[in-house]
mmCIF file of C-alpha atoms in Angstrom:
data_model
loop_
_atom_site.group_PDB
_atom_site.id
_atom_site.type_symbol
_atom_site.label_atom_id
_atom_site.label_comp_id
_atom_site.label_asym_id
_atom_site.label_seq_id
_atom_site.Cartn_x
_atom_site.Cartn_y
_atom_site.Cartn_z
ATOM 1 C CA UNK A 1146 -21.940 -27.943 2.773
ATOM 2 C CA UNK A 1147 -24.228 -27.690 -0.267
ATOM 3 C CA UNK A 1148 -22.748 -28.050 -3.723
ATOM 4 C CA UNK A 1149 -25.453 -25.924 -5.289
ATOM 5 C CA UNK A 1150 -24.246 -22.600 -6.725
ATOM 6 C CA UNK A 1151 -26.611 -19.815 -5.821
ATOM 7 C CA UNK A 1152 -27.581 -16.993 -8.121
ATOM 8 C CA UNK A 1153 -26.697 -13.460 -7.064
ATOM 9 C CA UNK A 1154 -30.366 -12.880 -6.199
ATOM 10 C CA UNK A 1155 -30.381 -15.896 -3.868
ATOM 11 C CA UNK A 1156 -27.170 -14.700 -2.215
ATOM 12 C CA UNK A 1157 -28.685 -11.246 -1.817
ATOM 13 C CA UNK A 1158 -31.697 -12.685 0.015
ATOM 14 C CA UNK A 1159 -29.411 -14.431 2.507
ATOM 15 C CA UNK A 1160 -27.180 -11.397 2.985
ATOM 16 C CA UNK A 1161 -30.119 -9.048 3.517
ATOM 17 C CA UNK A 1162 -31.526 -11.398 6.129
ATOM 18 C CA UNK A 1163 -28.185 -11.195 7.976
ATOM 19 C CA UNK A 1164 -27.726 -7.458 7.438
ATOM 20 C CA UNK A 1165 -31.287 -6.767 8.590
ATOM 21 C CA UNK A 1166 -30.547 -8.425 11.917
ATOM 22 C CA UNK A 1167 -33.128 -11.155 11.357
ATOM 23 C CA UNK A 1168 -30.529 -13.886 11.750
ATOM 24 C CA UNK A 1169 -26.956 -14.132 12.987
ATOM 25 C CA UNK A 1170 -24.009 -15.567 11.044
ATOM 26 C CA UNK A 1171 -23.887 -18.784 13.069
ATOM 27 C CA UNK A 1172 -27.635 -19.300 12.746
ATOM 28 C CA UNK A 1173 -27.351 -18.628 8.997
ATOM 29 C CA UNK A 1174 -24.672 -21.324 8.742
ATOM 30 C CA UNK A 1175 -27.066 -23.845 10.252
ATOM 31 C CA UNK A 1176 -30.074 -22.650 8.259
ATOM 32 C CA UNK A 1177 -28.527 -22.356 4.794
ATOM 33 C CA UNK A 1178 -25.702 -24.905 5.038
ATOM 34 C CA UNK A 1179 -22.887 -22.621 3.873
ATOM 35 C CA UNK A 1180 -19.667 -22.086 5.814
ATOM 36 C CA UNK A 1181 -19.213 -19.039 8.033
ATOM 37 C CA UNK A 1182 -16.322 -17.793 5.859
ATOM 38 C CA UNK A 1183 -18.511 -18.009 2.740
ATOM 39 C CA UNK A 1184 -21.346 -16.043 4.311
ATOM 40 C CA UNK A 1185 -18.948 -13.390 5.634
ATOM 41 C CA UNK A 1186 -17.357 -13.123 2.191
ATOM 42 C CA UNK A 1187 -20.747 -12.523 0.604
ATOM 43 C CA UNK A 1188 -21.610 -9.941 3.250
ATOM 44 C CA UNK A 1189 -18.322 -8.086 2.792
ATOM 45 C CA UNK A 1190 -18.626 -8.112 -1.006
ATOM 46 C CA UNK A 1191 -22.146 -6.765 -0.729
ATOM 47 C CA UNK A 1192 -21.009 -3.970 1.598
ATOM 48 C CA UNK A 1193 -18.161 -3.054 -0.737
ATOM 49 C CA UNK A 1194 -19.726 -3.433 -4.173
ATOM 50 C CA UNK A 1195 -23.475 -3.817 -3.654
ATOM 51 C CA UNK A 1196 -25.331 -6.283 -5.862
ATOM 52 C CA UNK A 1197 -22.369 -6.463 -8.228
ATOM 53 C CA UNK A 1198 -20.231 -8.024 -5.495
ATOM 54 C CA UNK A 1199 -22.548 -11.012 -5.301
ATOM 55 C CA UNK A 1200 -22.541 -11.713 -9.034
ATOM 56 C CA UNK A 1201 -20.795 -14.869 -10.213
ATOM 57 C CA UNK A 1202 -17.536 -13.744 -11.773
ATOM 58 C CA UNK A 1203 -15.930 -15.258 -14.839
ATOM 59 C CA UNK A 1204 -12.742 -13.191 -14.528
ATOM 60 C CA UNK A 1205 -10.657 -11.604 -11.791
ATOM 61 C CA UNK A 1206 -11.279 -8.068 -10.623
ATOM 62 C CA UNK A 1207 -8.388 -5.874 -11.706
ATOM 63 C CA UNK A 1208 -6.034 -4.480 -9.051
ATOM 64 C CA UNK A 1209 -2.992 -2.342 -9.745
ATOM 65 C CA UNK A 1210 0.445 -3.544 -8.683
ATOM 66 C CA UNK A 1211 0.773 -0.500 -6.429
ATOM 67 C CA UNK A 1212 -2.513 -1.253 -4.636
ATOM 68 C CA UNK A 1213 -1.416 -4.840 -4.016
ATOM 69 C CA UNK A 1214 1.873 -3.701 -2.534
ATOM 70 C CA UNK A 1215 0.243 -1.067 -0.326
ATOM 71 C CA UNK A 1216 -2.217 -3.666 1.003
ATOM 72 C CA UNK A 1217 0.622 -6.076 1.799
ATOM 73 C CA UNK A 1218 2.599 -3.317 3.565
ATOM 74 C CA UNK A 1219 -0.473 -2.467 5.674
ATOM 75 C CA UNK A 1220 -0.650 -6.130 6.669
ATOM 76 C CA UNK A 1221 3.009 -6.247 7.737
ATOM 77 C CA UNK A 1222 2.743 -3.000 9.701
ATOM 78 C CA UNK A 1223 0.038 -4.670 11.780
ATOM 79 C CA UNK A 1224 -2.014 -1.505 12.274
ATOM 80 C CA UNK A 1225 -5.097 -2.888 10.475
ATOM 81 C CA UNK A 1226 -6.851 -6.249 10.576
ATOM 82 C CA UNK A 1227 -7.187 -8.261 7.378
ATOM 83 C CA UNK A 1228 -10.856 -7.297 7.129
ATOM 84 C CA UNK A 1229 -9.977 -3.615 7.557
ATOM 85 C CA UNK A 1230 -7.401 -3.906 4.767
ATOM 86 C CA UNK A 1231 -9.970 -5.610 2.549
ATOM 87 C CA UNK A 1232 -12.438 -2.794 3.210
ATOM 88 C CA UNK A 1233 -9.790 -0.085 2.701
ATOM 89 C CA UNK A 1234 -8.690 -1.327 -0.732
ATOM 90 C CA UNK A 1235 -11.970 -3.002 -1.769
ATOM 91 C CA UNK A 1236 -10.349 -6.428 -2.114
ATOM 92 C CA UNK A 1237 -12.722 -9.256 -2.929
ATOM 93 C CA UNK A 1238 -11.642 -11.661 -0.161
ATOM 94 C CA UNK A 1239 -9.057 -12.573 2.480
ATOM 95 C CA UNK A 1240 -7.929 -15.359 0.161
ATOM 96 C CA UNK A 1241 -6.969 -12.739 -2.418
ATOM 97 C CA UNK A 1242 -4.982 -10.756 0.163
ATOM 98 C CA UNK A 1243 -3.303 -13.934 1.449
ATOM 99 C CA UNK A 1244 -2.183 -14.766 -2.096
ATOM 100 C CA UNK A 1245 -0.477 -11.356 -2.459
ATOM 101 C CA UNK A 1246 1.233 -11.797 0.925
ATOM 102 C CA UNK A 1247 2.474 -15.233 -0.130
ATOM 103 C CA UNK A 1248 3.865 -13.843 -3.387
ATOM 104 C CA UNK A 1249 5.563 -10.990 -1.550
ATOM 105 C CA UNK A 1250 7.197 -13.357 0.948
ATOM 106 C CA UNK A 1251 8.356 -15.541 -1.936
ATOM 107 C CA UNK A 1252 9.727 -12.490 -3.807
ATOM 108 C CA UNK A 1253 7.337 -13.085 -6.688
ATOM 109 C CA UNK A 1254 6.117 -10.173 -8.796
ATOM 110 C CA UNK A 1255 2.931 -8.384 -7.812
ATOM 111 C CA UNK A 1256 1.634 -7.585 -11.275
ATOM 112 C CA UNK A 1257 -1.682 -6.044 -12.259
ATOM 113 C CA UNK A 1258 -4.088 -8.503 -13.932
ATOM 114 C CA UNK A 1259 -4.118 -6.420 -17.079
ATOM 115 C CA UNK A 1260 -0.364 -6.801 -17.518
ATOM 116 C CA UNK A 1261 0.511 -3.384 -16.115
ATOM 117 C CA UNK A 1262 3.422 -2.261 -13.988
ATOM 118 C CA UNK A 1263 5.076 -4.804 -11.708
ATOM 119 C CA UNK A 1264 5.790 -3.825 -8.118
ATOM 120 C CA UNK A 1265 9.237 -4.781 -6.813
ATOM 121 C CA UNK A 1266 8.973 -7.085 -3.785
ATOM 122 C CA UNK A 1267 12.657 -7.979 -3.496
ATOM 123 C CA UNK A 1268 15.126 -5.320 -2.476
ATOM 124 C CA UNK A 1269 18.638 -4.741 -3.792
ATOM 125 C CA UNK A 1270 21.941 -3.840 -2.229
ATOM 126 C CA UNK A 1271 22.558 -0.118 -1.838
ATOM 127 C CA UNK A 1272 25.276 2.168 -0.567
ATOM 128 C CA UNK A 1273 24.798 4.589 2.320
ATOM 129 C CA UNK A 1274 24.781 7.489 -0.147
ATOM 130 C CA UNK A 1275 22.069 5.835 -2.257
ATOM 131 C CA UNK A 1276 19.925 5.233 0.815
ATOM 132 C CA UNK A 1277 20.319 8.842 1.883
ATOM 133 C CA UNK A 1278 19.423 10.105 -1.598
ATOM 134 C CA UNK A 1279 16.339 7.896 -1.686
ATOM 135 C CA UNK A 1280 15.177 9.021 1.765
ATOM 136 C CA UNK A 1281 15.633 12.719 1.006
ATOM 137 C CA UNK A 1282 13.829 12.304 -2.316
ATOM 138 C CA UNK A 1283 10.965 10.485 -0.599
ATOM 139 C CA UNK A 1284 10.630 13.137 2.107
ATOM 140 C CA UNK A 1285 10.735 15.925 -0.471
ATOM 141 C CA UNK A 1286 7.868 14.280 -2.355
ATOM 142 C CA UNK A 1287 5.367 13.828 0.436
ATOM 143 C CA UNK A 1288 6.717 10.454 1.625
ATOM 144 C CA UNK A 1289 5.488 8.731 -1.526
ATOM 145 C CA UNK A 1290 7.181 5.389 -0.862
ATOM 146 C CA UNK A 1291 5.850 3.738 -4.008
ATOM 147 C CA UNK A 1292 7.109 6.508 -6.291
ATOM 148 C CA UNK A 1293 10.560 6.455 -4.674
ATOM 149 C CA UNK A 1294 10.757 2.664 -4.886
ATOM 150 C CA UNK A 1295 9.834 2.752 -8.560
ATOM 151 C CA UNK A 1296 12.261 5.557 -9.436
ATOM 152 C CA UNK A 1297 15.264 4.102 -7.635
ATOM 153 C CA UNK A 1298 14.485 0.432 -8.398
ATOM 154 C CA UNK A 1299 14.301 -0.726 -4.794
ATOM 155 C CA UNK A 1300 11.449 -2.277 -2.832
ATOM 156 C CA UNK A 1301 8.662 -0.399 -1.094
ATOM 157 C CA UNK A 1302 9.641 -2.041 2.194
ATOM 158 C CA UNK A 1303 13.233 -0.836 1.870
ATOM 159 C CA UNK A 1304 12.156 2.777 1.302
ATOM 160 C CA UNK A 1305 9.700 2.653 4.195
ATOM 161 C CA UNK A 1306 12.328 1.210 6.542
ATOM 162 C CA UNK A 1307 15.009 3.721 5.551
ATOM 163 C CA UNK A 1308 12.700 6.685 6.029
ATOM 164 C CA UNK A 1309 11.722 5.492 9.514
ATOM 165 C CA UNK A 1310 15.391 4.959 10.430
ATOM 166 C CA UNK A 1311 16.280 8.418 9.142
ATOM 167 C CA UNK A 1312 13.456 10.031 11.109
ATOM 168 C CA UNK A 1313 14.559 8.238 14.278
ATOM 169 C CA UNK A 1314 18.341 8.578 14.003
ATOM 170 C CA UNK A 1315 19.302 10.884 11.155
ATOM 171 C CA UNK A 1316 21.659 10.120 8.239
ATOM 172 C CA UNK A 1317 23.984 7.858 10.231
ATOM 173 C CA UNK A 1318 21.105 5.505 11.056
ATOM 174 C CA UNK A 1319 21.138 4.513 7.377
ATOM 175 C CA UNK A 1320 24.603 2.969 7.576
ATOM 176 C CA UNK A 1321 24.943 -0.822 7.711
ATOM 177 C CA UNK A 1322 24.185 -1.905 11.260
ATOM 178 C CA UNK A 1323 27.370 -3.485 12.561
ATOM 179 C CA UNK A 1324 27.678 -1.884 15.960
ATOM 180 C CA UNK A 1325 27.416 1.674 17.133
ATOM 181 C CA UNK A 1326 26.301 4.552 14.961
ATOM 182 C CA UNK A 1327 28.558 7.519 14.393
ATOM 183 C CA UNK A 1328 27.501 10.722 16.065
ATOM 184 C CA UNK A 1329 26.781 13.658 13.710
ATOM 185 C CA UNK A 1330 29.924 15.428 14.925
ATOM 186 C CA UNK A 1331 32.034 12.511 13.669
ATOM 187 C CA UNK A 1332 31.116 13.281 10.062
ATOM 188 C CA UNK A 1333 33.922 14.993 8.197
ATOM 189 C CA UNK A 1334 33.390 18.601 7.199
ATOM 190 C CA UNK A 1335 33.201 17.518 3.553
ATOM 191 C CA UNK A 1336 30.512 14.937 4.406
ATOM 192 C CA UNK A 1337 28.540 17.546 6.328
ATOM 193 C CA UNK A 1338 28.710 19.958 3.405
ATOM 194 C CA UNK A 1339 27.589 17.277 0.938
ATOM 195 C CA UNK A 1340 24.702 16.308 3.206
ATOM 196 C CA UNK A 1341 23.613 19.938 3.629
ATOM 197 C CA UNK A 1342 23.796 20.469 -0.138
ATOM 198 C CA UNK A 1343 21.671 17.403 -0.886
ATOM 199 C CA UNK A 1344 19.088 18.462 1.678
ATOM 200 C CA UNK A 1345 18.963 21.888 0.077
ATOM 201 C CA UNK A 1346 18.599 20.414 -3.417
ATOM 202 C CA UNK A 1347 15.663 18.260 -2.371
ATOM 203 C CA UNK A 1348 14.038 21.112 -0.467
ATOM 204 C CA UNK A 1349 14.263 23.277 -3.603
ATOM 205 C CA UNK A 1350 12.760 20.401 -5.594
ATOM 206 C CA UNK A 1351 9.899 20.101 -3.103
ATOM 207 C CA UNK A 1352 9.176 23.841 -3.169
ATOM 208 C CA UNK A 1353 9.256 23.886 -6.974
ATOM 209 C CA UNK A 1354 6.724 21.054 -7.099
ATOM 210 C CA UNK A 1355 4.467 22.881 -4.615
ATOM 211 C CA UNK A 1356 4.704 26.060 -6.699
ATOM 212 C CA UNK A 1357 3.665 24.221 -9.867
ATOM 213 C CA UNK A 1358 0.725 22.675 -8.010
ATOM 214 C CA UNK A 1359 -0.428 26.060 -6.653
ATOM 215 C CA UNK A 1360 -0.275 27.618 -10.136
ATOM 216 C CA UNK A 1361 -2.394 24.814 -11.569
ATOM 217 C CA UNK A 1362 -4.849 25.160 -8.691
ATOM 218 C CA UNK A 1363 -5.174 28.908 -9.282
ATOM 219 C CA UNK A 1364 -5.726 28.352 -13.010
ATOM 220 C CA UNK A 1365 -8.419 25.784 -12.226
ATOM 221 C CA UNK A 1366 -10.153 28.141 -9.776
ATOM 222 C CA UNK A 1367 -10.079 31.019 -12.280
ATOM 223 C CA UNK A 1368 -11.583 28.758 -14.919
ATOM 224 C CA UNK A 1369 -14.574 27.992 -12.657
ATOM 225 C CA UNK A 1370 -15.488 31.663 -12.122
#
């Protein structure tokens, strides 16, 4: 493969030849001497960022810690391909995504390049009551997993898993899995009352938040008249 570094204009000429259908990727590999992964990276950057994506960079593009974590979670859920994730979050390359996945698996911090907030990648031990509180809070706030993880100092993956368990099996599904789950009727009356009260509290919180949003929306609409 050539050692020569192309200018962004030279890269653009190659990409436009591919994008225009004048030459395929494999034929471009043979013609220009660059690897298939390199040509696909240029093409994807051009699609995402235009001419800017082909410019030679002297510093890393900035990504928030939350974006990194959401991209990694999409990868683990397996619903999107790596290229779809790259397109969704406008990530510069698969190498960049792979680095975040490696850090997550190694429980390293996913920190924004500018030194901003760090996303927790390693969970912590919790009680059943804590898990229930976190799930109800998350559901009351539009299933914002990142916000719940940040507020309760647990990992995004933990919150996501607990919510899915709760939706599938109710409160008892959040207990440590060592055998059968208790049926709802096995909860004591006091436990049932506490659970009902917490659900009510979070529902009130959700409705209050919606009310504040609607008031702001009405004020905004009046201001545009």
